[in-house]
PDB file of C-alpha atoms in Angstrom:
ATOM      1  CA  UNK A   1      68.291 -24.114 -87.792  1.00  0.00           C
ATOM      2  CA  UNK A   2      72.184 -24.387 -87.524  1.00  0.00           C
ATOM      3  CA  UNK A   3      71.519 -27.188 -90.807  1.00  0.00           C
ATOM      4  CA  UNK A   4      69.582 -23.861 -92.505  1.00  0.00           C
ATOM      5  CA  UNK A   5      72.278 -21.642 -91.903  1.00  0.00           C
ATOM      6  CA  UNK A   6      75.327 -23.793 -93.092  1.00  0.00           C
ATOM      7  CA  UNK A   7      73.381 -24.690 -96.219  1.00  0.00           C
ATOM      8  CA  UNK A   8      72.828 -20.746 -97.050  1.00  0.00           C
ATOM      9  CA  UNK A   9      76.924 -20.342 -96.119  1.00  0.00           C
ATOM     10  CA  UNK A  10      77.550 -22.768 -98.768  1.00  0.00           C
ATOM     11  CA  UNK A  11      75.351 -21.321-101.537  1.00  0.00           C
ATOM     12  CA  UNK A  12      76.025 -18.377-103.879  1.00  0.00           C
ATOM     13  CA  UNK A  13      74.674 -15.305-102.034  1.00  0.00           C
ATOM     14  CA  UNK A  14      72.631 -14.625-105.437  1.00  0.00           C
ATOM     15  CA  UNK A  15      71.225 -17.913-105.536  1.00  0.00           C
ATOM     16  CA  UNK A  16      70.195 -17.935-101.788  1.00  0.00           C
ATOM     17  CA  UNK A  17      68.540 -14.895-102.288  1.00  0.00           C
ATOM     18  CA  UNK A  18      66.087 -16.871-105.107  1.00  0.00           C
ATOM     19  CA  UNK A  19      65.637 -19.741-102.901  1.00  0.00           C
ATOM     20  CA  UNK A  20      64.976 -17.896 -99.573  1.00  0.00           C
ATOM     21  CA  UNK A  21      62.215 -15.845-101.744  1.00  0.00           C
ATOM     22  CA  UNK A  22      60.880 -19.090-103.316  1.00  0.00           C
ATOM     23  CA  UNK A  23      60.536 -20.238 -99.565  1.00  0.00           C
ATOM     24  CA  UNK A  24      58.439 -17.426 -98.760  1.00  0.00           C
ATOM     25  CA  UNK A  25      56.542 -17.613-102.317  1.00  0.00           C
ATOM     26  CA  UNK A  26      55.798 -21.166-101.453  1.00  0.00           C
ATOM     27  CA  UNK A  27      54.440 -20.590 -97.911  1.00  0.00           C
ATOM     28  CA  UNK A  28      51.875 -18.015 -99.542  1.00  0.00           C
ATOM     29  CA  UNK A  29      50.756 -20.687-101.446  1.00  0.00           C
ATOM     30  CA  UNK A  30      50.779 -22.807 -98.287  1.00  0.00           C
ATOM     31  CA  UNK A  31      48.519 -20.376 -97.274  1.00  0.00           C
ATOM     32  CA  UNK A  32      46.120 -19.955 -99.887  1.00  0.00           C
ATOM     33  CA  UNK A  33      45.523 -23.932 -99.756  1.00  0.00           C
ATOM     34  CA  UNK A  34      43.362 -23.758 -97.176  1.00  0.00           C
ATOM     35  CA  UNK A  35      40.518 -22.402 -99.412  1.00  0.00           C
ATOM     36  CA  UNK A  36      40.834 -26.408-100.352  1.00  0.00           C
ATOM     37  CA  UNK A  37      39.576 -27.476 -96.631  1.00  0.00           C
ATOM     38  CA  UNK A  38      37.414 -24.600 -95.378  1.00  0.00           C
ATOM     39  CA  UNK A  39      34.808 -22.513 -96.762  1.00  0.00           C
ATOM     40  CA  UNK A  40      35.947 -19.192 -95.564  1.00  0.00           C
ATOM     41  CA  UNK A  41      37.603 -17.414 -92.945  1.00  0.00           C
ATOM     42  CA  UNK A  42      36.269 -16.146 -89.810  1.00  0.00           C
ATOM     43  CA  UNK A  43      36.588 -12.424 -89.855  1.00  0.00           C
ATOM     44  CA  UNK A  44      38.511 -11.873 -86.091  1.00  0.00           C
ATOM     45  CA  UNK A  45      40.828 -14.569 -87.375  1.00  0.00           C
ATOM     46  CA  UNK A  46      41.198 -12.163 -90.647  1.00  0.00           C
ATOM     47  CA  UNK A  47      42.136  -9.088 -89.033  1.00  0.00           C
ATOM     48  CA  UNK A  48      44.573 -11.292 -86.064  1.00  0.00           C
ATOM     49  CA  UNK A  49      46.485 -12.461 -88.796  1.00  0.00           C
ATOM     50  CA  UNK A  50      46.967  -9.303 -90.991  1.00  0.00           C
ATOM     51  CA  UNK A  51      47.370  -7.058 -88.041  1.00  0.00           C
ATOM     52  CA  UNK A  52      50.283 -10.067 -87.024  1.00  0.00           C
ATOM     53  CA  UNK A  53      51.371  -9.670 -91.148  1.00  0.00           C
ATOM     54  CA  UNK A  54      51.971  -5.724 -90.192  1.00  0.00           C
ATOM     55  CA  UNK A  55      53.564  -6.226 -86.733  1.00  0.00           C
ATOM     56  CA  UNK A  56      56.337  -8.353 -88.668  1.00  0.00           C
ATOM     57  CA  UNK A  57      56.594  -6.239 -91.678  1.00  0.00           C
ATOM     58  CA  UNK A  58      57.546  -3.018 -89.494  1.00  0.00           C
ATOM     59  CA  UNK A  59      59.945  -5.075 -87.035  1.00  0.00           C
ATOM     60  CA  UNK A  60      61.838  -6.294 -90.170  1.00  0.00           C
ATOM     61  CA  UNK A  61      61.969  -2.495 -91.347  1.00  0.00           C
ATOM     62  CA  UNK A  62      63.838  -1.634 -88.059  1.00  0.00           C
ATOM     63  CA  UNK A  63      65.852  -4.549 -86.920  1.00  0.00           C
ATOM     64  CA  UNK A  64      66.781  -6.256 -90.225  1.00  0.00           C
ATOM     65  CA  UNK A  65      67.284  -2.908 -92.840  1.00  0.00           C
ATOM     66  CA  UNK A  66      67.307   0.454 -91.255  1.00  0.00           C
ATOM     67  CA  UNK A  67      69.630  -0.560 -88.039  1.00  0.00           C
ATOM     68  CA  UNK A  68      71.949  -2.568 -90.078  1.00  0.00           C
ATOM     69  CA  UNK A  69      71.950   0.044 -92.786  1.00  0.00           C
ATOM     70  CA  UNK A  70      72.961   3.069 -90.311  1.00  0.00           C
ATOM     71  CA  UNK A  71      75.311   1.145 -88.999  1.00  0.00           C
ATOM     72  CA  UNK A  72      77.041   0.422 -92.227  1.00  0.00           C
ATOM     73  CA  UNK A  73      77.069   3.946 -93.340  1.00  0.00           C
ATOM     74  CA  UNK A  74      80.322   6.559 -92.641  1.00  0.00           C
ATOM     75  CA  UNK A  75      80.174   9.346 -91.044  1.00  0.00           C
ATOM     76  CA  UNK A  76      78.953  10.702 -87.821  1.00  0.00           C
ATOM     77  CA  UNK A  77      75.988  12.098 -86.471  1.00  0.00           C
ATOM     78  CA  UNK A  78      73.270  13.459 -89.043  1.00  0.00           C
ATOM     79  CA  UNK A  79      75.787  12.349 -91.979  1.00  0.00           C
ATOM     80  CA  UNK A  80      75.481   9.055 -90.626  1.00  0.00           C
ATOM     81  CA  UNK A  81      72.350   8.873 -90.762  1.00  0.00           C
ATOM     82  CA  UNK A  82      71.536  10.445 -94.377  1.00  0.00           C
ATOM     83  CA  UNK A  83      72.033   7.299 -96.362  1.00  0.00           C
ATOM     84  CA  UNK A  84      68.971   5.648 -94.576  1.00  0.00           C
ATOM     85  CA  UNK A  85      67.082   8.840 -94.643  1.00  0.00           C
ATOM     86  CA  UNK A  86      66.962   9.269 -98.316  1.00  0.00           C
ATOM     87  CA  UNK A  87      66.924   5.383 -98.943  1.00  0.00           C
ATOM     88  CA  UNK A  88      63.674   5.348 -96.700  1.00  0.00           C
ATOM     89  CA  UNK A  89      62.136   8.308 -97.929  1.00  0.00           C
ATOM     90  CA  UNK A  90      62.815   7.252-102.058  1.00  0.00           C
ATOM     91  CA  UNK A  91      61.276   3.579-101.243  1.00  0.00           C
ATOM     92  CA  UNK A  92      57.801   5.269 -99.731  1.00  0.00           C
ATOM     93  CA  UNK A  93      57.828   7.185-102.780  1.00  0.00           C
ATOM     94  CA  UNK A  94      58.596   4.461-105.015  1.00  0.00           C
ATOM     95  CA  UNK A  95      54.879   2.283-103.260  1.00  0.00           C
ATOM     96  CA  UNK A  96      53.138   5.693-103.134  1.00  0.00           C
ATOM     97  CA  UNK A  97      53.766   6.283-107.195  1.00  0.00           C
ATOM     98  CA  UNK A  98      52.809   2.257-107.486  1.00  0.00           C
ATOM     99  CA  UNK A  99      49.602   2.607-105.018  1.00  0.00           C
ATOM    100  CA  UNK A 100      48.563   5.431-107.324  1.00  0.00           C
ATOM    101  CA  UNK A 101      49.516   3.732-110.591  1.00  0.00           C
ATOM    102  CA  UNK A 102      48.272   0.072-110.089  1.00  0.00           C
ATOM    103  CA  UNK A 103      44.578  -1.118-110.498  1.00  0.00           C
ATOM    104  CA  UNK A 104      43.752  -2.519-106.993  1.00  0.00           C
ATOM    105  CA  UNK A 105      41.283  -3.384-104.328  1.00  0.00           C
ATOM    106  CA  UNK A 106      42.119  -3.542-100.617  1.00  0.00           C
ATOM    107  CA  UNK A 107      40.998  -7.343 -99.616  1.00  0.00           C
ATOM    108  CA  UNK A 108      38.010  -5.598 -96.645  1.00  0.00           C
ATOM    109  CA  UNK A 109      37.324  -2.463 -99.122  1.00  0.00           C
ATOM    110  CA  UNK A 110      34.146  -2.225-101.551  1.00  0.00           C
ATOM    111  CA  UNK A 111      34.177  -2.315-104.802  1.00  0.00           C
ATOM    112  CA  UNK A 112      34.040   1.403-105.443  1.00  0.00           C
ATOM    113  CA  UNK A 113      36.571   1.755-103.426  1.00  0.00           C
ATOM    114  CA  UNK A 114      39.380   0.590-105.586  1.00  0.00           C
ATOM    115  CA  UNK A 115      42.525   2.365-106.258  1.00  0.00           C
ATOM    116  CA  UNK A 116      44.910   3.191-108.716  1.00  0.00           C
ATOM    117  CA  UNK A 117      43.908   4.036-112.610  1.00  0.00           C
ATOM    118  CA  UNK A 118      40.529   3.735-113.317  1.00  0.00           C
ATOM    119  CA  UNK A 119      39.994  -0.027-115.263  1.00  0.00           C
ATOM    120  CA  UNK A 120      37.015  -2.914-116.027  1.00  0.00           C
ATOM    121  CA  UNK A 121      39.418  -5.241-114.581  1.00  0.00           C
ATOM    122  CA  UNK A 122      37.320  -8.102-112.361  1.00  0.00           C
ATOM    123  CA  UNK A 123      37.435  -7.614-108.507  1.00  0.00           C
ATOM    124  CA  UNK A 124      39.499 -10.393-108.719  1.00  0.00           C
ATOM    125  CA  UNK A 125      42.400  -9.314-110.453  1.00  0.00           C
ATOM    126  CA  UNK A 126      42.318  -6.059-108.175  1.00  0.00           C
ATOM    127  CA  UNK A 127      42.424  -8.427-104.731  1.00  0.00           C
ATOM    128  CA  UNK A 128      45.215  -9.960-106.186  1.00  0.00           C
ATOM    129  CA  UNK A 129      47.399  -7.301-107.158  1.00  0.00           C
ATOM    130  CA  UNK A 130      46.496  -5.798-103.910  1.00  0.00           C
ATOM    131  CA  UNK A 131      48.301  -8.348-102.125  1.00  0.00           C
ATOM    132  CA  UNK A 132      51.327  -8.225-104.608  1.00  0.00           C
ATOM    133  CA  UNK A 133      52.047  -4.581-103.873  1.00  0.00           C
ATOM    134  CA  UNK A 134      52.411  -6.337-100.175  1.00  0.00           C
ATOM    135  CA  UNK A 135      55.110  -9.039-101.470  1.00  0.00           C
ATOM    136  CA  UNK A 136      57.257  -6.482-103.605  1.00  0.00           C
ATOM    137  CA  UNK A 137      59.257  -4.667-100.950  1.00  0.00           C
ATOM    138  CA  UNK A 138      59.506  -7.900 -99.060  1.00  0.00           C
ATOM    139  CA  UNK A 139      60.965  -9.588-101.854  1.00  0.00           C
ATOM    140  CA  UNK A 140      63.431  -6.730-102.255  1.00  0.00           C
ATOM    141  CA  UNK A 141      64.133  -6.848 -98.544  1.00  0.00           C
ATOM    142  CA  UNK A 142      65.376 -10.411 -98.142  1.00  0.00           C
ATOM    143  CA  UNK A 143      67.441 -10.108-101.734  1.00  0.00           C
ATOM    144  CA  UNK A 144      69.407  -6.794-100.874  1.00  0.00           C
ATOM    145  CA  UNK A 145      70.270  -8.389 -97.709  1.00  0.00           C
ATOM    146  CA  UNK A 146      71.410 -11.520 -99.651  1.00  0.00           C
ATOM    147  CA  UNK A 147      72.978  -9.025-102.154  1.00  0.00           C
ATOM    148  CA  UNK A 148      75.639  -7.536 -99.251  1.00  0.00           C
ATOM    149  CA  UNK A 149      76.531 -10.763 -97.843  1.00  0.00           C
ATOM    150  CA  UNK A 150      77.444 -11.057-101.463  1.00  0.00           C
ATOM    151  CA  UNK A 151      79.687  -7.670-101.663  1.00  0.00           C
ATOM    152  CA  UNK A 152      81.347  -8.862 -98.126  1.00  0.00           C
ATOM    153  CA  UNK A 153      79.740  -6.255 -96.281  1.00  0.00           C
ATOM    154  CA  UNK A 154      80.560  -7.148 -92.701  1.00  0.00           C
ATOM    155  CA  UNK A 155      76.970  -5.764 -91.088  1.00  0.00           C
ATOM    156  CA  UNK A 156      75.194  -7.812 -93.703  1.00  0.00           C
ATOM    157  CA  UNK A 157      75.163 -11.763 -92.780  1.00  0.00           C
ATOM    158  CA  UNK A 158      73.382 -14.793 -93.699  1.00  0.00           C
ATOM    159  CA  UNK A 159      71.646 -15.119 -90.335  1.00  0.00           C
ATOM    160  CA  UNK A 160      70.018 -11.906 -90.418  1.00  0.00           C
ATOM    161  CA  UNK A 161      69.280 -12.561 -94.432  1.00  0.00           C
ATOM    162  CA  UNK A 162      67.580 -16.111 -93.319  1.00  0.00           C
ATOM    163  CA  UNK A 163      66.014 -14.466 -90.454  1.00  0.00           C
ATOM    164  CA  UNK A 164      64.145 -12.056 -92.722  1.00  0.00           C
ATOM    165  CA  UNK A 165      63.096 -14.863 -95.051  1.00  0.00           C
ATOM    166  CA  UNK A 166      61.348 -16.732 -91.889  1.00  0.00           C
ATOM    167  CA  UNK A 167      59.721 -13.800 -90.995  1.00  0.00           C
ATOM    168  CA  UNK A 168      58.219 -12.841 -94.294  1.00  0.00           C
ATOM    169  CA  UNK A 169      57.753 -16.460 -95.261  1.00  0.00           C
ATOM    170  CA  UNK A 170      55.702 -16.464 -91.481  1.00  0.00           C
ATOM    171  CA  UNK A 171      53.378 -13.616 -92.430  1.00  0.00           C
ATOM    172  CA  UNK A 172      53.165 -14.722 -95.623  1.00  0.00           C
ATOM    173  CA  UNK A 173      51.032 -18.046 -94.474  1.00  0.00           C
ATOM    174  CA  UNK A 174      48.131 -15.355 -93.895  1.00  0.00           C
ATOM    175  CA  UNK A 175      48.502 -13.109 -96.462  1.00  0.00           C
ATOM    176  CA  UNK A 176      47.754 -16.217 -98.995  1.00  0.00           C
ATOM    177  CA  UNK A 177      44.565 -17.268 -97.022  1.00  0.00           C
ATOM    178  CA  UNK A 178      44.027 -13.141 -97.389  1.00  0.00           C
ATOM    179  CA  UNK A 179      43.613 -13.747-101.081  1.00  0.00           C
ATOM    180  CA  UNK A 180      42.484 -17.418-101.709  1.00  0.00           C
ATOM    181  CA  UNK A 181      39.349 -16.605 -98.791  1.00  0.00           C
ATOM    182  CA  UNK A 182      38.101 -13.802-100.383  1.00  0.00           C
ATOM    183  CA  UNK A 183      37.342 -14.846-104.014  1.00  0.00           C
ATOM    184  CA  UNK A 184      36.101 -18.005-102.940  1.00  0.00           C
ATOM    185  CA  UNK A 185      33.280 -15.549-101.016  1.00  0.00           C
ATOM    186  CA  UNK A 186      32.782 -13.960-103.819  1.00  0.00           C
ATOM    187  CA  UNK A 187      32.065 -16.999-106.017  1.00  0.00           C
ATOM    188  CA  UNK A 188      35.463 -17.865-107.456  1.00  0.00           C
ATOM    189  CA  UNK A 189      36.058 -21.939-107.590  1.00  0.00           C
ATOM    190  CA  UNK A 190      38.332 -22.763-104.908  1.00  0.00           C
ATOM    191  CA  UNK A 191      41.417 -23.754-107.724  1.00  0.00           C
ATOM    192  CA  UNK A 192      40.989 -20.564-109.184  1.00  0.00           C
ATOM    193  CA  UNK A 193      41.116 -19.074-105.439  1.00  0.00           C
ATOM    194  CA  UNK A 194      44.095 -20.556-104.387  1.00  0.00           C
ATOM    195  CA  UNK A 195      46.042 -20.094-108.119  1.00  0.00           C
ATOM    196  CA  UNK A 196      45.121 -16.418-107.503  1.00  0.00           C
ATOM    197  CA  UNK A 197      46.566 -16.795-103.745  1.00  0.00           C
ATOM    198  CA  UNK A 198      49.782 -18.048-104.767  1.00  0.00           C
ATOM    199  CA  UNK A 199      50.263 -16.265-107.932  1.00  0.00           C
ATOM    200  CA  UNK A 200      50.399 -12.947-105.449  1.00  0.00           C
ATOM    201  CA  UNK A 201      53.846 -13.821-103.992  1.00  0.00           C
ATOM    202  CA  UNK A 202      55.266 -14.581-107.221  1.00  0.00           C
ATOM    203  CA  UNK A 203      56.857 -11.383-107.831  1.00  0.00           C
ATOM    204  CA  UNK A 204      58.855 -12.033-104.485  1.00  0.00           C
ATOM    205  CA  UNK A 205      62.019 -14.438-106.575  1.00  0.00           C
ATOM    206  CA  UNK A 206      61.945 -11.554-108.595  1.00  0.00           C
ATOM    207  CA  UNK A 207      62.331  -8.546-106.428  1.00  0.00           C
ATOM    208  CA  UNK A 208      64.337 -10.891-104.620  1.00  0.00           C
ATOM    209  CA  UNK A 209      67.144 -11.683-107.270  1.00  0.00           C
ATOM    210  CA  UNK A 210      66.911  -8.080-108.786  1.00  0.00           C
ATOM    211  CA  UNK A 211      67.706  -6.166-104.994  1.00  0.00           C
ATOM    212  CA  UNK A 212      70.934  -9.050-104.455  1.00  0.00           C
ATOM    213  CA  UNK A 213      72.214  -8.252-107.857  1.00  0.00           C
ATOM    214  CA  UNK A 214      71.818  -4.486-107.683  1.00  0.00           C
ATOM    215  CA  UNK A 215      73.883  -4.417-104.518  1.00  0.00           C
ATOM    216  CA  UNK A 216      76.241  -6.822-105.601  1.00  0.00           C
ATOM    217  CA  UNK A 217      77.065  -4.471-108.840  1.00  0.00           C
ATOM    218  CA  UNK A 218      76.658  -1.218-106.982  1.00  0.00           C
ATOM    219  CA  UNK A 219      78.164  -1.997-102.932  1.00  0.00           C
ATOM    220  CA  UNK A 220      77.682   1.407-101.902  1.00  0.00           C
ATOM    221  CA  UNK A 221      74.017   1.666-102.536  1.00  0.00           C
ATOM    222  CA  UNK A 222      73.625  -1.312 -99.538  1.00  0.00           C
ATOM    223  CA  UNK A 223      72.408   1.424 -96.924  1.00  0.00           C
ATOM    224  CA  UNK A 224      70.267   3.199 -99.046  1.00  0.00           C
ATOM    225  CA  UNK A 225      68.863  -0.134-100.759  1.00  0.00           C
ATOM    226  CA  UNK A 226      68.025  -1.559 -97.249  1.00  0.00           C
ATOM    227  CA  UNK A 227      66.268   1.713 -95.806  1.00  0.00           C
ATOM    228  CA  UNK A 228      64.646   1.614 -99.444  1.00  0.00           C
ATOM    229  CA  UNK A 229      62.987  -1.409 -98.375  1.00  0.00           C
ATOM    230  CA  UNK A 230      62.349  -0.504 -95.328  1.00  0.00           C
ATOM    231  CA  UNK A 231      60.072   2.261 -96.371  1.00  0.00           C
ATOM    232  CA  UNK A 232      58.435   0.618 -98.907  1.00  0.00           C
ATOM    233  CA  UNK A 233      57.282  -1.698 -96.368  1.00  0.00           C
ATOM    234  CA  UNK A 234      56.246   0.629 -93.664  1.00  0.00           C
ATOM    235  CA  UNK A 235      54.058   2.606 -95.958  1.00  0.00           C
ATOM    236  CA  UNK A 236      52.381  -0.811 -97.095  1.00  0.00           C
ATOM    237  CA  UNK A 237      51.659  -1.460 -93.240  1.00  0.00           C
ATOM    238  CA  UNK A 238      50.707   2.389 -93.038  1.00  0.00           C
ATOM    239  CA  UNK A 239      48.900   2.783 -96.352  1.00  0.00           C
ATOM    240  CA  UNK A 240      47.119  -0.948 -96.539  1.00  0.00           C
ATOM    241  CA  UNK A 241      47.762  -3.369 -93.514  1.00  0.00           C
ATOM    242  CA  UNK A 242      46.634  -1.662 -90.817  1.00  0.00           C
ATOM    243  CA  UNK A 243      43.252   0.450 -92.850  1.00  0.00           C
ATOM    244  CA  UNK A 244      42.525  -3.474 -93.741  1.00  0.00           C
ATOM    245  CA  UNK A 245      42.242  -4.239 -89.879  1.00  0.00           C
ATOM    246  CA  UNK A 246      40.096  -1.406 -89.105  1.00  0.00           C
ATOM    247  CA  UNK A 247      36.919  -1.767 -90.616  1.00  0.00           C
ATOM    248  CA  UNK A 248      35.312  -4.287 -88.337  1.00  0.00           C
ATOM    249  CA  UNK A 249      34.661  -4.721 -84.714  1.00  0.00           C
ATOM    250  CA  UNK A 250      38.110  -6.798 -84.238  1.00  0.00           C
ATOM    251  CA  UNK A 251      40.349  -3.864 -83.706  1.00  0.00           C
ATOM    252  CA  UNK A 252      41.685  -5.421 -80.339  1.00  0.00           C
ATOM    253  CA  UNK A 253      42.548  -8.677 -81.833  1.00  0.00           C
ATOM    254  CA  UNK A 254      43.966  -6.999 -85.089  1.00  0.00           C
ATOM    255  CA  UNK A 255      46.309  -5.085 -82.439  1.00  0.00           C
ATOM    256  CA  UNK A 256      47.281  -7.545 -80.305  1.00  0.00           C
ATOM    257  CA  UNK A 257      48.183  -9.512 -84.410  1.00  0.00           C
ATOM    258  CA  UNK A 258      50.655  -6.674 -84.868  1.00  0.00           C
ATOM    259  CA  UNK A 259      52.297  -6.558 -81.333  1.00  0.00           C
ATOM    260  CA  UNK A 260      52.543 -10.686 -81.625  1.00  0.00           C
ATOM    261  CA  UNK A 261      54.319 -10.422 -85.330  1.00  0.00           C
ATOM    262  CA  UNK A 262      56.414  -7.921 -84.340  1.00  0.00           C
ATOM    263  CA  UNK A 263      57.992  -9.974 -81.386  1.00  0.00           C
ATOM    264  CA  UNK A 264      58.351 -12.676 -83.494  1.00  0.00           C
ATOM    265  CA  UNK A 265      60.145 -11.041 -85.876  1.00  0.00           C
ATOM    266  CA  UNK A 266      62.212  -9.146 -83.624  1.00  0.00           C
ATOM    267  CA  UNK A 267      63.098 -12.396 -81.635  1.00  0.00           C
ATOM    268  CA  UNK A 268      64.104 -14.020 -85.108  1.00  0.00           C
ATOM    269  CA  UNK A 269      66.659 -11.448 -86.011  1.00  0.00           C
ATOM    270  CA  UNK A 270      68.320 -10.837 -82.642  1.00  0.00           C
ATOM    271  CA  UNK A 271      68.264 -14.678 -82.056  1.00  0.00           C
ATOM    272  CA  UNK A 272      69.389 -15.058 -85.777  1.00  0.00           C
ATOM    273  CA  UNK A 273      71.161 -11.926 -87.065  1.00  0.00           C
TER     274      UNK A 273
END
């Protein structure tokens, strides 16, 4: 780990963001390899490992944006705490205007049960951008943290940035096997499965350079960029995760998935950050 670290000290903050996001990019497509050796996925293992995808994603959304981001804002009291207010508010916004906009199909919903604009777009192409509404704030999570090690923001630092990236590139292995799993049960060759898999996490490099380079151009959006995040993931766990977990008899073992990914990734950032 101290090997991990050093090499992220010595690399443009920019540039680590790209590589920490193609690290959790490639360990969705880790993931989504296993439609290669299995034939599907046993439904209690499912739910465990997206309930343990949700458990990380709101741990990350406390200990490594909104806690570093109010304690990077000035002020006092409730003026403290305003720039994470708004931040967090905007980014559930931001998903909620994207959950209504985008075509998609939650991975344990029916087909009439899609979302977004009504299209003839193939079930498969809805699973998949399902998923990809997932990786977006987490992409934009581990680059705005990458962004204000950039500016020299003291709060921001390359062990809580690399931290982040473990812990979304951890819950990431599922989320892949999420995707691949599915269409292969629904008849899609298991190539086309896991090119669908992978392809999910793709926009993660992206949202990952764009958040480092907004907050290297604009320092004083940092706290509202990181609560941004932060809220776009927590109403992905709120909105998608956790109604994904709940439509089986596995409720128990989807729970006891969140409280083991969110010890996890609390453990990473205090032991990291």
């Amino acid at each position: 780990m101290d090997q991990i670290l050093t090499f992220f000290e010595n690399t443009d903050p920019i540039l680590g963001a790209f590589y920490a996001t193609s690290f959790t990019w490639i360990v969705t497509a880790l993931g989504a390899s296993l439609v290669f050796f299995f034939k599907g996925m046993n439904r209690a293992v499912l739910d465990g490992m997206l309930g343990f995808t949700g458990g990380v994603m709101v741990a990350a959304s406390f200990w490594s944006l909104l806690a570093p981001g109010i304690e990077m804002s000035p002020g006092e009291g409730f003026v403290k705490v305003i720039p994470a207010a708004v931040g967090f508010a905007l980014g559930a916004i931001f998903l909620y205007g994207l959950d209504k906009i985008l075509p998609h199909l939650h991975i344990n919903f029916k087909e009439d049960e899609k979302e977004g604009i009504k299209t003839p777009w193939r079930r498969t192409t809805l699973l998949v951008l399902a998923i990809t509404l997932h990786n977006i704030p987490e992409g934009l999570a581990v680059g705005v943290l990458f962004g204000g090690v950039a500016a020299g923001i003291p709060e921001a630092t390359i062990g809580g940035a690399v931290a982040l990236a473990l812990g979304i590139g951890i819950q990431n292995f599922p989320e892949g096997i999420a995707v691949s799993m599915p269409l292969r049960r629904h008849g899609v060759s298991r190539r086309k499965s896991f090119w669908y898999g992978q392809m999910s996490a793709i926009v993660e490099p992206i949202a990952g350079v764009v958040g480092a380079l907004a907050v290297t151009f604009f320092t004083p959006i940092l706290p509202y960029a990181l609560a941004f995040a932060a809220g776009a993931m927590i109403f992905v766990v709120v909105e998608e995760v956790i109604p994904e977990t709940q439509r089986d008899k596995y409720t128990d073992i989807a729970t006891l998935g969140f409280i083991g990914g969110f010890i996890v990734m609390m453990t990473l950032d205090v032991a990291l950050g």
